[in-house]
Coordinates of C-alpha atoms and ligand atoms in Angstrom, one line a residue:
X1 CA 12.8 2.1 -35.0
X2 CA 14.5 2.6 -31.7
X3 CA 18.2 2.5 -31.5
X4 CA 19.8 -0.6 -30.0
X5 CA 22.3 1.4 -28.0
X6 CA 19.9 3.1 -25.7
X7 CA 20.3 3.2 -21.9
X8 CA 16.9 2.7 -20.6
X9 CA 16.3 3.3 -17.0
X10 CA 12.8 2.6 -15.6
X11 CA 11.5 4.4 -12.6
X12 CA 8.9 2.4 -10.6
X13 CA 7.3 2.9 -7.2
X14 CA 3.9 3.3 -5.7
X15 CA 1.6 6.3 -6.4
X16 CA 3.2 9.4 -4.8
X17 CA 6.5 7.7 -4.0
X18 CA 8.3 10.5 -5.9
X19 CA 9.1 8.9 -9.2
X20 CA 8.4 12.1 -11.2
X21 CA 10.2 14.3 -8.8
X22 CA 13.4 12.2 -8.9
X23 CA 13.2 11.8 -12.7
X24 CA 13.2 15.5 -13.1
X25 CA 16.5 15.7 -11.1
X26 CA 18.0 12.8 -13.1
X27 CA 17.2 14.8 -16.3
X28 CA 18.9 17.9 -15.0
X29 CA 22.2 16.1 -14.2
X30 CA 22.3 13.4 -16.9
X31 CA 20.2 14.7 -19.8
X32 CA 17.9 11.7 -20.1
X33 CA 14.6 12.1 -22.0
X34 CA 11.9 11.6 -19.4
X35 CA 8.8 9.8 -20.5
X36 CA 6.1 9.5 -17.9
X37 CA 3.4 7.0 -19.0
X38 CA 0.9 8.8 -16.7
X39 CA 1.7 12.2 -18.2
X40 CA 1.5 10.8 -21.8
X41 CA -2.0 9.3 -20.9
X42 CA -3.2 12.6 -19.4
X43 CA -2.0 14.5 -22.5
X44 CA -3.8 12.1 -24.8
X45 CA -6.9 12.3 -22.7
X46 CA -6.9 16.1 -23.2
X47 CA -6.2 16.0 -27.0
X48 CA -9.3 17.0 -28.9
X49 CA -10.8 14.2 -30.9
X50 CA -8.6 11.5 -29.3
X51 CA -10.4 8.2 -29.8
X52 CA -9.1 7.0 -26.4
X53 CA -9.7 10.1 -24.3
X54 CA -12.9 8.9 -22.6
X55 CA -11.6 5.5 -21.9
X56 CA -8.3 6.9 -20.4
X57 CA -10.3 9.2 -18.2
X58 CA -12.5 6.4 -16.8
X59 CA -9.5 4.1 -16.0
X60 CA -7.5 6.9 -14.3
X61 CA -10.4 7.9 -12.2
X62 CA -10.8 4.3 -11.0
X63 CA -7.1 3.8 -10.4
X64 CA -7.1 1.0 -13.0
X65 CA -4.5 0.2 -15.6
X66 CA -5.3 1.5 -19.1
X67 CA -5.2 -1.3 -21.8
X68 CA -1.6 -1.6 -22.8
X69 CA -2.0 -1.1 -26.5
X70 CA -2.8 2.6 -25.8
X71 CA 0.1 3.2 -23.4
X72 CA 2.7 1.2 -25.4
X73 CA 1.6 3.1 -28.5
X74 CA 2.1 6.5 -26.8
X75 CA 5.5 5.4 -25.4
X76 CA 6.7 4.0 -28.7
X77 CA 5.8 7.2 -30.5
X78 CA 7.6 9.3 -27.9
X79 CA 10.7 7.1 -28.1
X80 CA 10.8 7.5 -31.9
X81 CA 10.2 11.2 -31.8
X82 CA 12.9 12.0 -29.3
X83 CA 16.4 11.7 -30.7
X84 CA 18.4 10.4 -27.7
X85 CA 20.2 7.4 -26.4
X86 CA 19.1 7.9 -22.8
X87 CA 15.5 7.3 -21.9
X88 CA 14.0 7.4 -18.5
X89 CA 10.6 5.7 -18.5
X90 CA 8.5 6.6 -15.5
X91 CA 5.6 4.6 -14.2
X92 CA 5.6 1.8 -16.7
X93 CA 5.2 -1.2 -17.1
X94 CA 2.5 -1.6 -14.5
X95 CA 1.4 -5.2 -15.2
X96 CA 3.5 -8.3 -16.1
X97 CA 2.1 -8.7 -19.6
X98 CA 3.0 -5.1 -20.4
X99 CA 6.6 -5.8 -19.3
X100 CA 6.8 -8.8 -21.6
X101 CA 5.2 -7.1 -24.6
X102 CA 7.3 -3.9 -24.2
X103 CA 10.6 -5.8 -23.8
X104 CA 9.9 -8.0 -26.7
X105 CA 8.5 -5.5 -29.2
X106 CA 10.0 -2.2 -28.2
X107 CA 13.1 -2.1 -26.0
X108 CA 14.7 -3.8 -23.0
X109 CA 15.5 -2.0 -19.7
X110 CA 19.1 -1.5 -18.6
X111 CA 18.2 -0.7 -15.0
X112 CA 15.1 -0.3 -12.9
X113 CA 14.8 2.1 -10.0
X114 CA 12.2 1.1 -7.4
X115 CA 11.1 3.9 -5.0
X116 CA 10.1 2.1 -1.9
X117 CA 7.7 4.2 0.2
X118 CA 5.2 3.3 3.0
X119 CA 1.5 3.9 2.0
X120 CA 1.0 6.4 4.8
X121 CA 3.7 8.6 3.5
X122 CA 2.4 8.3 -0.1
X123 CA -1.1 9.1 1.0
X124 CA -0.1 12.3 2.8
X125 CA 1.9 13.4 -0.2
X126 CA -0.9 12.7 -2.6
X127 CA -3.6 14.4 -0.5
X128 CA -1.4 17.5 -0.2
X129 CA -0.8 17.5 -3.9
X130 CA -4.5 17.0 -4.5
X131 CA -5.2 20.4 -3.0
X132 CA -3.7 22.1 -6.1
X133 CA -3.0 19.4 -8.8
X134 CA -6.4 19.2 -10.4
X135 CA -5.7 15.5 -11.0
X136 CA -8.9 13.5 -11.0
X137 CA -7.1 10.7 -9.1
X138 CA -5.7 12.7 -6.2
X139 CA -8.6 12.2 -3.9
X140 CA -8.7 9.7 -1.0
X141 CA -11.1 7.3 -2.6
X142 CA -9.1 6.9 -5.9
X143 CA -5.8 6.9 -4.0
X144 CA -6.9 3.8 -2.1
X145 CA -7.7 2.1 -5.4
X146 CA -4.4 3.1 -6.9
X147 CA -2.6 1.5 -3.8
X148 CA -4.6 -1.7 -4.3
X149 CA -3.7 -1.8 -8.0
X150 CA -0.1 -1.2 -7.2
X151 CA 0.1 -4.1 -4.7
X152 CA -1.9 -6.6 -6.6
X153 CA -0.8 -5.9 -10.2
X154 CA 2.2 -3.6 -10.5
X155 CA 4.5 -4.8 -7.7
X156 CA 4.9 -8.2 -9.4
X157 CA 6.6 -6.4 -12.3
X158 CA 9.4 -5.2 -9.8
X159 CA 9.8 -8.8 -8.7
X160 CA 10.1 -9.9 -12.3
X161 CA 13.0 -7.4 -12.9
X162 CA 14.7 -8.5 -9.7
X163 CA 15.3 -11.9 -11.3
X164 CA 17.6 -10.2 -13.8
X165 CA 19.5 -8.2 -11.1
X166 CA 18.3 -5.0 -12.7
X167 CA 16.4 -3.5 -9.7
X168 CA 17.8 -0.8 -7.4
X169 CA 15.6 -0.2 -4.4
X170 CA 15.6 3.3 -3.0
X171 CA 13.9 4.1 0.3
X172 CA 12.2 7.4 -0.1
X173 CA 10.6 8.7 3.1
X174 CA 13.3 11.4 3.4
X175 CA 13.4 14.8 1.6
X176 CA 13.8 15.1 -2.1
X177 CA 17.5 15.9 -2.0
X178 CA 18.3 13.1 0.5
X179 CA 16.5 10.6 -1.8
X180 CA 18.3 12.0 -4.8
X181 CA 21.7 11.5 -3.1
X182 CA 21.0 7.8 -3.3
X183 CA 19.8 7.9 -6.9
X184 CA 22.6 9.8 -8.4
X185 CA 25.5 7.3 -7.8
X186 CA 23.3 4.5 -9.3
X187 CA 22.8 6.5 -12.5
X188 CA 26.5 7.4 -12.7
X189 CA 27.3 3.7 -12.4
X190 CA 24.8 2.7 -15.1
X191 CA 26.3 5.1 -17.5
X192 CA 29.9 3.9 -17.1
Ligands
UP5_201 N1 7.2 14.6 -3.1 C1 7.9 13.8 -3.9 N2 9.0 13.4 -3.3 C2 9.0 13.9 -2.0 C3 9.9 13.8 -0.9 N3 11.0 13.1 -0.9 N4 9.5 14.4 0.3 C4 8.3 15.1 0.3 N5 7.5 15.2 -0.7 C5 7.8 14.6 -1.9 O1 5.4 13.2 -6.0 C6 4.1 13.1 -5.4 C7 4.0 14.3 -4.5 O2 4.9 14.2 -3.4 C8 4.4 15.7 -5.1 O3 3.5 16.6 -4.6 C9 5.8 15.9 -4.7 O4 6.2 17.2 -4.6 C10 5.9 15.2 -3.3 P1 5.6 12.7 -7.5 O5 7.0 12.9 -7.9 O6 4.6 13.2 -8.4 O7 5.4 11.1 -7.3 P2 5.0 10.0 -8.3 O8 5.5 8.7 -7.8 O9 5.4 10.4 -9.7 O10 3.4 10.0 -8.2 P3 2.3 9.8 -9.3 O11 1.0 10.4 -8.6 O12 2.7 10.4 -10.6 O13 2.2 8.3 -9.3 P4 1.3 7.3 -10.0 O14 2.1 6.1 -10.3 O15 0.0 7.1 -9.3 O16 0.8 8.2 -11.3 P5 1.0 8.0 -12.8 O17 0.9 9.3 -13.4 O18 2.2 7.2 -13.1 O19 -0.3 7.2 -13.2 C11 -1.6 7.7 -13.0 C12 -2.6 6.7 -13.5 O20 -2.4 6.5 -15.0 C13 -2.6 5.3 -13.0 O21 -3.2 5.2 -11.8 C14 -3.3 4.5 -14.1 O22 -4.6 4.7 -14.0 C15 -2.8 5.2 -15.4 N6 -1.6 4.6 -15.9 C16 -1.7 3.4 -16.7 O23 -2.9 2.9 -16.8 N7 -0.7 2.8 -17.3 C17 0.6 3.3 -17.1 O24 1.5 2.7 -17.7 C18 0.8 4.5 -16.4 C19 -0.3 5.1 -15.8
MG202 MG1 4.4 10.6 -11.6

């Protein structure tokens, strides 16, 4: 099982807001284990003989949310495999029922970072990344679908965590280091 003394920080924010980039910096300074739900899904999709590969591929290309049994299964496995008491979960939960299930059956969040970014900025970042990323969802058509899913389905999760006073909102239109300058003191405080 998962230790009860884990500091779990969640990183949420729209597609291309910079969740992954900021998580990498948190890991450098504070030694968290970084688990990106999207990365875990992409890895599973590439694994030979994965029973879920084709389904994951289809959902990601459509900017839709993969059924939670798959994502929670991958996250739970990664939590158990990594011996740490500091986890940073990036890009999950993306739908209210996922938040309820994960908190009940797996582990509760200590703190949620919400990276607040205008769509126009996210669009430009993702289109630029799409020139080299090879990600099947970094094209204009899928990006628009990801934005729609974020607004309609994922943002209510942030509102949910707000009720518990767990959300820190970070504006992130500035450069990577300027954004991180706002993130770092929040993490220091959480670990006190
Ligand atoms: N960049 C970052 N910060 C910058 C800054 N301050 N200034 C200038 N440039 C900046 O950054 C994106 C790009 O912007 C990079 O090129 C970066 O250099 C630059 P990144 O850190 O990658 O942003 P991030 O928010 O992590 O963007 P990502 O594309 O990963 O966000 P998504 O939430 O869309 O992607 P994710 O991998 O989480 O999910 C992909 C898909 O998987 C989903 O659409 C969904 O289909 C599926 N999924 C589920 O079904 N369930 C889940 O729980 C999770 C995913
Ligand atoms: Mg990411």
